[in-house]
PDB file of C-alpha atoms and ligand atoms in Angstrom:
ATOM      1  CA  MET A   1      12.637 -56.331  35.766  1.00  0.00           C
ATOM      2  CA  GLY A   2       9.261 -57.508  34.472  1.00  0.00           C
ATOM      3  CA  LYS A   3       6.180 -55.389  34.105  1.00  0.00           C
ATOM      4  CA  GLN A   4       4.596 -54.532  37.418  1.00  0.00           C
ATOM      5  CA  PHE A   5       1.429 -52.579  36.797  1.00  0.00           C
ATOM      6  CA  TYR A   6      -0.979 -51.944  33.940  1.00  0.00           C
ATOM      7  CA  SER A   7      -2.145 -48.520  32.883  1.00  0.00           C
ATOM      8  CA  VAL A   8      -5.109 -47.368  30.834  1.00  0.00           C
ATOM      9  CA  ALA A   9      -5.039 -43.747  29.603  1.00  0.00           C
ATOM     10  CA  ILE A  10      -8.323 -42.037  28.781  1.00  0.00           C
ATOM     11  CA  ASP A  11      -8.185 -38.592  27.219  1.00  0.00           C
ATOM     12  CA  GLY A  12     -10.760 -36.376  25.608  1.00  0.00           C
ATOM     13  CA  PRO A  13     -12.633 -33.072  25.826  1.00  0.00           C
ATOM     14  CA  ALA A  14     -14.760 -31.875  28.747  1.00  0.00           C
ATOM     15  CA  GLY A  15     -18.013 -33.743  29.177  1.00  0.00           C
ATOM     16  CA  ALA A  16     -17.176 -36.730  26.954  1.00  0.00           C
ATOM     17  CA  GLY A  17     -17.954 -39.064  29.868  1.00  0.00           C
ATOM     18  CA  LYS A  18     -14.371 -39.899  30.775  1.00  0.00           C
ATOM     19  CA  SER A  19     -14.827 -39.934  34.536  1.00  0.00           C
ATOM     20  CA  THR A  20     -18.162 -41.766  34.471  1.00  0.00           C
ATOM     21  CA  MET A  21     -16.740 -44.569  32.294  1.00  0.00           C
ATOM     22  CA  ALA A  22     -13.355 -44.671  33.994  1.00  0.00           C
ATOM     23  CA  ARG A  23     -14.970 -44.983  37.423  1.00  0.00           C
ATOM     24  CA  ILE A  24     -17.151 -47.918  36.300  1.00  0.00           C
ATOM     25  CA  LEU A  25     -14.279 -49.649  34.499  1.00  0.00           C
ATOM     26  CA  ALA A  26     -11.922 -49.220  37.439  1.00  0.00           C
ATOM     27  CA  ARG A  27     -14.457 -50.841  39.759  1.00  0.00           C
ATOM     28  CA  GLU A  28     -15.047 -53.745  37.370  1.00  0.00           C
ATOM     29  CA  LEU A  29     -11.353 -54.305  36.685  1.00  0.00           C
ATOM     30  CA  GLY A  30     -10.150 -53.666  40.223  1.00  0.00           C
ATOM     31  CA  PHE A  31      -7.895 -50.821  39.036  1.00  0.00           C
ATOM     32  CA  VAL A  32      -7.316 -47.486  40.773  1.00  0.00           C
ATOM     33  CA  TYR A  33      -9.153 -44.630  39.059  1.00  0.00           C
ATOM     34  CA  VAL A  34      -7.121 -41.442  38.825  1.00  0.00           C
ATOM     35  CA  ASP A  35      -9.101 -38.329  37.912  1.00  0.00           C
ATOM     36  CA  THR A  36      -6.323 -35.913  36.913  1.00  0.00           C
ATOM     37  CA  GLY A  37      -8.803 -33.108  36.191  1.00  0.00           C
ATOM     38  CA  ALA A  38      -9.536 -33.070  39.941  1.00  0.00           C
ATOM     39  CA  ILE A  39      -5.852 -32.354  40.589  1.00  0.00           C
ATOM     40  CA  TYR A  40      -5.866 -29.330  38.235  1.00  0.00           C
ATOM     41  CA  ARG A  41      -9.152 -28.230  39.806  1.00  0.00           C
ATOM     42  CA  SER A  42      -7.553 -28.389  43.254  1.00  0.00           C
ATOM     43  CA  VAL A  43      -4.739 -26.125  42.079  1.00  0.00           C
ATOM     44  CA  ALA A  44      -7.324 -23.682  40.688  1.00  0.00           C
ATOM     45  CA  TYR A  45      -9.185 -23.796  44.011  1.00  0.00           C
ATOM     46  CA  PHE A  46      -5.984 -23.051  45.919  1.00  0.00           C
ATOM     47  CA  LEU A  47      -5.146 -20.109  43.626  1.00  0.00           C
ATOM     48  CA  ALA A  48      -8.656 -18.679  44.056  1.00  0.00           C
ATOM     49  CA  LEU A  49      -8.321 -19.031  47.819  1.00  0.00           C
ATOM     50  CA  MET A  50      -5.027 -17.121  47.710  1.00  0.00           C
ATOM     51  CA  GLY A  51      -6.506 -14.439  45.451  1.00  0.00           C
ATOM     52  CA  ILE A  52      -4.177 -15.217  42.543  1.00  0.00           C
ATOM     53  CA  SER A  53      -5.479 -15.212  38.976  1.00  0.00           C
ATOM     54  CA  PRO A  54      -4.746 -18.499  37.142  1.00  0.00           C
ATOM     55  CA  LYS A  55      -3.482 -16.317  34.270  1.00  0.00           C
ATOM     56  CA  ASP A  56      -0.901 -14.606  36.484  1.00  0.00           C
ATOM     57  CA  THR A  57       2.236 -16.601  35.632  1.00  0.00           C
ATOM     58  CA  ASP A  58       4.426 -14.825  38.205  1.00  0.00           C
ATOM     59  CA  GLY A  59       1.866 -15.246  40.970  1.00  0.00           C
ATOM     60  CA  VAL A  60       1.263 -18.901  40.125  1.00  0.00           C
ATOM     61  CA  THR A  61       5.024 -19.568  39.982  1.00  0.00           C
ATOM     62  CA  ARG A  62       5.492 -17.920  43.381  1.00  0.00           C
ATOM     63  CA  LEU A  63       2.753 -19.974  45.029  1.00  0.00           C
ATOM     64  CA  ILE A  64       2.927 -23.388  43.393  1.00  0.00           C
ATOM     65  CA  ASP A  65       5.415 -24.870  45.875  1.00  0.00           C
ATOM     66  CA  GLU A  66       3.206 -23.856  48.778  1.00  0.00           C
ATOM     67  CA  ILE A  67       0.435 -26.214  47.768  1.00  0.00           C
ATOM     68  CA  ASN A  68       0.064 -29.121  50.129  1.00  0.00           C
ATOM     69  CA  LEU A  69      -2.040 -31.465  48.007  1.00  0.00           C
ATOM     70  CA  GLN A  70      -2.755 -35.131  48.541  1.00  0.00           C
ATOM     71  CA  ILE A  71      -4.741 -37.694  46.590  1.00  0.00           C
ATOM     72  CA  THR A  72      -6.485 -40.250  48.772  1.00  0.00           C
ATOM     73  CA  TYR A  73      -9.139 -42.914  48.214  1.00  0.00           C
ATOM     74  CA  ASP A  74     -12.121 -43.507  50.487  1.00  0.00           C
ATOM     75  CA  GLU A  75     -13.574 -46.906  51.407  1.00  0.00           C
ATOM     76  CA  THR A  76     -15.723 -46.950  48.224  1.00  0.00           C
ATOM     77  CA  GLY A  77     -12.596 -46.373  46.118  1.00  0.00           C
ATOM     78  CA  ALA A  78     -13.611 -42.794  45.265  1.00  0.00           C
ATOM     79  CA  GLN A  79     -10.746 -40.319  44.841  1.00  0.00           C
ATOM     80  CA  ARG A  80     -10.656 -37.490  47.372  1.00  0.00           C
ATOM     81  CA  MET A  81      -8.576 -34.332  47.025  1.00  0.00           C
ATOM     82  CA  ILE A  82      -7.044 -33.085  50.258  1.00  0.00           C
ATOM     83  CA  LEU A  83      -5.693 -29.528  50.448  1.00  0.00           C
ATOM     84  CA  ASN A  84      -3.836 -28.648  53.645  1.00  0.00           C
ATOM     85  CA  GLY A  85      -5.608 -31.498  55.390  1.00  0.00           C
ATOM     86  CA  LEU A  86      -9.076 -30.441  54.209  1.00  0.00           C
ATOM     87  CA  ASP A  87     -11.217 -32.488  51.834  1.00  0.00           C
ATOM     88  CA  ILE A  88     -12.123 -30.129  48.964  1.00  0.00           C
ATOM     89  CA  SER A  89     -13.535 -32.799  46.594  1.00  0.00           C
ATOM     90  CA  GLY A  90     -16.994 -31.167  46.582  1.00  0.00           C
ATOM     91  CA  GLU A  91     -15.805 -27.567  46.375  1.00  0.00           C
ATOM     92  CA  ILE A  92     -13.876 -28.097  43.122  1.00  0.00           C
ATOM     93  CA  ARG A  93     -16.991 -28.985  41.073  1.00  0.00           C
ATOM     94  CA  THR A  94     -18.196 -25.508  40.122  1.00  0.00           C
ATOM     95  CA  PRO A  95     -18.236 -23.732  36.726  1.00  0.00           C
ATOM     96  CA  GLU A  96     -15.791 -21.110  38.133  1.00  0.00           C
ATOM     97  CA  ILE A  97     -13.292 -23.784  39.127  1.00  0.00           C
ATOM     98  CA  SER A  98     -13.735 -25.523  35.736  1.00  0.00           C
ATOM     99  CA  LYS A  99     -12.716 -22.280  34.044  1.00  0.00           C
ATOM    100  CA  GLY A 100      -9.879 -21.649  36.503  1.00  0.00           C
ATOM    101  CA  ALA A 101      -8.552 -25.208  36.135  1.00  0.00           C
ATOM    102  CA  SER A 102      -8.467 -24.895  32.357  1.00  0.00           C
ATOM    103  CA  LEU A 103      -6.529 -21.597  32.641  1.00  0.00           C
ATOM    104  CA  ALA A 104      -4.176 -22.830  35.387  1.00  0.00           C
ATOM    105  CA  SER A 105      -3.470 -25.999  33.401  1.00  0.00           C
ATOM    106  CA  ALA A 106      -1.980 -23.877  30.605  1.00  0.00           C
ATOM    107  CA  GLN A 107       0.775 -22.716  32.997  1.00  0.00           C
ATOM    108  CA  LYS A 108       4.008 -24.614  32.487  1.00  0.00           C
ATOM    109  CA  VAL A 109       4.909 -24.524  36.162  1.00  0.00           C
ATOM    110  CA  VAL A 110       1.567 -26.121  37.105  1.00  0.00           C
ATOM    111  CA  ARG A 111       1.951 -28.932  34.570  1.00  0.00           C
ATOM    112  CA  SER A 112       5.482 -29.821  35.639  1.00  0.00           C
ATOM    113  CA  PHE A 113       4.506 -29.661  39.309  1.00  0.00           C
ATOM    114  CA  LEU A 114       1.715 -32.194  38.761  1.00  0.00           C
ATOM    115  CA  LEU A 115       3.475 -34.511  36.313  1.00  0.00           C
ATOM    116  CA  GLU A 116       5.443 -36.512  38.862  1.00  0.00           C
ATOM    117  CA  MET A 117       2.446 -36.768  41.212  1.00  0.00           C
ATOM    118  CA  GLN A 118       0.444 -38.477  38.459  1.00  0.00           C
ATOM    119  CA  ARG A 119       3.261 -40.793  37.337  1.00  0.00           C
ATOM    120  CA  GLU A 120       3.889 -41.852  40.916  1.00  0.00           C
ATOM    121  CA  VAL A 121       0.365 -43.282  41.261  1.00  0.00           C
ATOM    122  CA  ALA A 122       0.850 -45.281  38.054  1.00  0.00           C
ATOM    123  CA  ARG A 123       4.149 -46.681  39.347  1.00  0.00           C
ATOM    124  CA  ARG A 124       2.388 -48.126  42.394  1.00  0.00           C
ATOM    125  CA  HIS A 125      -0.974 -49.356  41.087  1.00  0.00           C
ATOM    126  CA  ASN A 126      -2.883 -50.690  38.100  1.00  0.00           C
ATOM    127  CA  VAL A 127      -4.530 -47.465  36.971  1.00  0.00           C
ATOM    128  CA  ILE A 128      -7.205 -46.039  34.773  1.00  0.00           C
ATOM    129  CA  MET A 129      -6.183 -42.426  34.480  1.00  0.00           C
ATOM    130  CA  ASP A 130      -8.278 -39.801  32.730  1.00  0.00           C
ATOM    131  CA  GLY A 131      -7.378 -36.298  31.614  1.00  0.00           C
ATOM    132  CA  ARG A 132      -6.191 -34.405  28.550  1.00  0.00           C
ATOM    133  CA  ASP A 133      -2.528 -35.441  28.131  1.00  0.00           C
ATOM    134  CA  ILE A 134      -2.350 -38.868  29.758  1.00  0.00           C
ATOM    135  CA  GLY A 135      -1.623 -40.856  26.589  1.00  0.00           C
ATOM    136  CA  THR A 136       0.558 -38.141  25.074  1.00  0.00           C
ATOM    137  CA  VAL A 137       2.633 -36.875  28.028  1.00  0.00           C
ATOM    138  CA  VAL A 138       1.947 -38.402  31.447  1.00  0.00           C
ATOM    139  CA  LEU A 139       1.933 -42.089  30.490  1.00  0.00           C
ATOM    140  CA  PRO A 140       3.250 -42.297  26.924  1.00  0.00           C
ATOM    141  CA  LYS A 141       3.828 -46.018  27.412  1.00  0.00           C
ATOM    142  CA  ALA A 142       0.328 -46.783  28.727  1.00  0.00           C
ATOM    143  CA  ASP A 143      -0.842 -50.293  27.804  1.00  0.00           C
ATOM    144  CA  VAL A 144      -4.117 -48.924  26.442  1.00  0.00           C
ATOM    145  CA  LYS A 145      -4.983 -45.435  25.200  1.00  0.00           C
ATOM    146  CA  ILE A 146      -8.536 -44.396  24.503  1.00  0.00           C
ATOM    147  CA  TYR A 147      -9.585 -41.013  23.128  1.00  0.00           C
ATOM    148  CA  LEU A 148     -13.159 -40.485  24.220  1.00  0.00           C
ATOM    149  CA  THR A 149     -15.165 -37.844  22.465  1.00  0.00           C
ATOM    150  CA  ALA A 150     -18.705 -36.714  21.558  1.00  0.00           C
ATOM    151  CA  SER A 151     -20.188 -33.702  19.798  1.00  0.00           C
ATOM    152  CA  ALA A 152     -20.138 -30.436  21.773  1.00  0.00           C
ATOM    153  CA  GLU A 153     -23.971 -30.338  21.784  1.00  0.00           C
ATOM    154  CA  ILE A 154     -24.264 -33.836  23.255  1.00  0.00           C
ATOM    155  CA  ARG A 155     -21.592 -33.101  25.857  1.00  0.00           C
ATOM    156  CA  ALA A 156     -23.383 -29.897  26.848  1.00  0.00           C
ATOM    157  CA  GLU A 157     -26.708 -31.761  27.075  1.00  0.00           C
ATOM    158  CA  ARG A 158     -25.158 -34.313  29.422  1.00  0.00           C
ATOM    159  CA  ARG A 159     -23.547 -31.655  31.601  1.00  0.00           C
ATOM    160  CA  TYR A 160     -26.818 -29.676  31.679  1.00  0.00           C
ATOM    161  CA  ALA A 161     -28.826 -32.742  32.762  1.00  0.00           C
ATOM    162  CA  GLU A 162     -26.231 -33.534  35.421  1.00  0.00           C
ATOM    163  CA  MET A 163     -26.454 -30.011  36.856  1.00  0.00           C
ATOM    164  CA  LEU A 164     -30.266 -30.092  36.967  1.00  0.00           C
ATOM    165  CA  GLU A 165     -30.122 -33.470  38.656  1.00  0.00           C
ATOM    166  CA  LYS A 166     -27.858 -32.036  41.343  1.00  0.00           C
ATOM    167  CA  GLY A 167     -30.408 -29.259  41.869  1.00  0.00           C
ATOM    168  CA  GLN A 168     -28.047 -26.629  40.421  1.00  0.00           C
ATOM    169  CA  LYS A 169     -29.328 -23.750  38.300  1.00  0.00           C
ATOM    170  CA  ALA A 170     -28.278 -24.131  34.685  1.00  0.00           C
ATOM    171  CA  ASP A 171     -28.713 -22.421  31.363  1.00  0.00           C
ATOM    172  CA  PHE A 172     -28.180 -24.725  28.367  1.00  0.00           C
ATOM    173  CA  LYS A 173     -26.748 -22.036  26.078  1.00  0.00           C
ATOM    174  CA  GLN A 174     -24.242 -21.032  28.723  1.00  0.00           C
ATOM    175  CA  VAL A 175     -23.232 -24.638  29.413  1.00  0.00           C
ATOM    176  CA  LEU A 176     -22.634 -25.181  25.690  1.00  0.00           C
ATOM    177  CA  GLN A 177     -20.665 -21.954  25.408  1.00  0.00           C
ATOM    178  CA  GLU A 178     -18.461 -22.928  28.361  1.00  0.00           C
ATOM    179  CA  ILE A 179     -17.777 -26.364  26.868  1.00  0.00           C
ATOM    180  CA  VAL A 180     -16.779 -24.870  23.516  1.00  0.00           C
ATOM    181  CA  GLN A 181     -14.561 -22.312  25.243  1.00  0.00           C
ATOM    182  CA  ARG A 182     -12.866 -24.963  27.381  1.00  0.00           C
ATOM    183  CA  ASP A 183     -12.261 -27.181  24.286  1.00  0.00           C
ATOM    184  CA  GLN A 184     -10.645 -24.214  22.588  1.00  0.00           C
ATOM    185  CA  GLN A 185      -8.427 -23.433  25.608  1.00  0.00           C
ATOM    186  CA  ASP A 186      -7.431 -27.051  26.245  1.00  0.00           C
ATOM    187  CA  MET A 187      -6.703 -27.828  22.575  1.00  0.00           C
ATOM    188  CA  THR A 188      -4.741 -24.711  21.691  1.00  0.00           C
ATOM    189  CA  ARG A 189      -2.486 -24.177  24.712  1.00  0.00           C
ATOM    190  CA  ALA A 190       1.242 -24.354  24.045  1.00  0.00           C
ATOM    191  CA  ILE A 191       2.123 -27.115  26.516  1.00  0.00           C
ATOM    192  CA  ALA A 192       0.570 -30.586  26.441  1.00  0.00           C
ATOM    193  CA  PRO A 193      -2.555 -29.537  24.516  1.00  0.00           C
ATOM    194  CA  LEU A 194      -5.470 -31.943  24.298  1.00  0.00           C
ATOM    195  CA  LYS A 195      -4.904 -34.111  21.232  1.00  0.00           C
ATOM    196  CA  MET A 196      -5.286 -37.740  20.383  1.00  0.00           C
ATOM    197  CA  ALA A 197      -2.139 -39.835  20.832  1.00  0.00           C
ATOM    198  CA  ALA A 198      -1.022 -41.475  17.581  1.00  0.00           C
ATOM    199  CA  ASP A 199      -1.536 -44.935  19.120  1.00  0.00           C
ATOM    200  CA  ALA A 200      -4.874 -44.213  20.821  1.00  0.00           C
ATOM    201  CA  VAL A 201      -8.203 -45.771  19.864  1.00  0.00           C
ATOM    202  CA  LYS A 202     -10.892 -43.157  19.257  1.00  0.00           C
ATOM    203  CA  LEU A 203     -14.372 -43.766  20.627  1.00  0.00           C
ATOM    204  CA  ASP A 204     -17.187 -41.344  19.838  1.00  0.00           C
ATOM    205  CA  THR A 205     -19.926 -41.734  22.461  1.00  0.00           C
ATOM    206  CA  SER A 206     -22.419 -39.300  20.864  1.00  0.00           C
ATOM    207  CA  ASP A 207     -24.810 -42.152  20.039  1.00  0.00           C
ATOM    208  CA  LEU A 208     -23.868 -44.517  22.856  1.00  0.00           C
ATOM    209  CA  ASP A 209     -25.315 -44.801  26.340  1.00  0.00           C
ATOM    210  CA  ILE A 210     -23.133 -45.480  29.366  1.00  0.00           C
ATOM    211  CA  ALA A 211     -23.456 -49.283  29.235  1.00  0.00           C
ATOM    212  CA  GLN A 212     -22.644 -49.373  25.506  1.00  0.00           C
ATOM    213  CA  SER A 213     -19.630 -47.084  25.973  1.00  0.00           C
ATOM    214  CA  VAL A 214     -18.314 -49.184  28.871  1.00  0.00           C
ATOM    215  CA  ALA A 215     -18.739 -52.396  26.861  1.00  0.00           C
ATOM    216  CA  GLN A 216     -16.802 -50.966  23.902  1.00  0.00           C
ATOM    217  CA  MET A 217     -14.058 -49.674  26.163  1.00  0.00           C
ATOM    218  CA  LYS A 218     -13.756 -53.063  27.832  1.00  0.00           C
ATOM    219  CA  ASP A 219     -13.306 -54.664  24.403  1.00  0.00           C
ATOM    220  CA  ILE A 220     -10.558 -52.175  23.581  1.00  0.00           C
ATOM    221  CA  ILE A 221      -8.817 -52.791  26.925  1.00  0.00           C
ATOM    222  CA  ALA A 222      -9.074 -56.572  26.588  1.00  0.00           C
ATOM    223  CA  ARG A 223      -7.032 -56.415  23.366  1.00  0.00           C
ATOM    224  CA  SER A 224      -3.956 -55.407  25.397  1.00  0.00           C
ATOM    225  CA  ILE A 225      -4.564 -56.394  29.026  1.00  0.00           C
ATOM    226  CA  PRO A 226      -5.603 -59.855  30.204  1.00  0.00           C
ATOM    227  CA  LEU A 227      -8.919 -59.240  32.020  1.00  0.00           C
TER     228      LEU A 227
HETATM  229  O1   DC B 301     -11.498 -33.174  33.378  1.00  0.00           O
HETATM  230  P1   DC B 301     -11.863 -31.859  34.087  1.00  0.00           P
HETATM  231  O2   DC B 301     -12.989 -31.131  33.435  1.00  0.00           O
HETATM  232  O3   DC B 301     -12.080 -32.062  35.546  1.00  0.00           O
HETATM  233  O4   DC B 301     -10.530 -30.953  33.919  1.00  0.00           O
HETATM  234  C1   DC B 301     -10.463 -29.614  34.325  1.00  0.00           C
HETATM  235  C2   DC B 301      -9.408 -28.860  33.516  1.00  0.00           C
HETATM  236  O5   DC B 301      -8.102 -29.332  33.879  1.00  0.00           O
HETATM  237  C3   DC B 301      -9.490 -29.048  32.002  1.00  0.00           C
HETATM  238  O6   DC B 301     -10.264 -28.048  31.396  1.00  0.00           O
HETATM  239  C4   DC B 301      -8.054 -28.995  31.541  1.00  0.00           C
HETATM  240  C5   DC B 301      -7.258 -29.393  32.741  1.00  0.00           C
HETATM  241  N1   DC B 301      -6.656 -30.718  32.637  1.00  0.00           N
HETATM  242  C6   DC B 301      -5.461 -30.824  31.960  1.00  0.00           C
HETATM  243  O7   DC B 301      -4.972 -29.841  31.420  1.00  0.00           O
HETATM  244  N2   DC B 301      -4.807 -32.011  31.898  1.00  0.00           N
HETATM  245  C7   DC B 301      -5.333 -33.106  32.458  1.00  0.00           C
HETATM  246  N3   DC B 301      -4.671 -34.270  32.399  1.00  0.00           N
HETATM  247  C8   DC B 301      -6.582 -33.030  33.140  1.00  0.00           C
HETATM  248  C9   DC B 301      -7.234 -31.815  33.182  1.00  0.00           C
END
């Protein structure tokens, strides 16, 4: 059987701009954008709702099969996370859920539960999927792998500006500290830690704006996928 769908894997640390770029590229290429961080965030949200700590392996193991989670796309192509029939896409974007998602994602049972869900989307669509282990674990045969990164200070500055723009209260030092802590957690966990795949192309966006980053990513993609 010939190849059916293309996949682009984008990995990298928190705040590197993965979702911003992936969303733009997906629209331009007509691919489905899969934000896998949102799936881990939804699990963290569910655990918080049930009063289970994301560090509590027994509790998480007991509850994981009870999650009724669906990924849907609205008319603009934006991914929506549906938990028990309720759209929680807005609720999962808080610093508490960021922390909880990073902790929950270190649990083996959570990662194996979500693995098939992510692969299934890639079996049915051309995808741009972003996360931490897409090129290394979820889609090891992705047509294109990009490792997007930027210095911790720049990533914190971007996150800080984003929060102010949304009218949220923010403290730069705290934002930076949370980014560094999440890098540490995501890079040092035992299962599927964040690392660059051997066959990924690294792109440092510290000195690039969004348009420049998108243009460079398009060039990288065009080397392997006919656009
Ligand atoms: O990309 P994000 O900030 O929304 O991700 C939230 C957390 O989920 C991140 O700190 C680590 C985890 N995650 C993961 O372990 N694997 C992925 N493919 C995506 C996210």
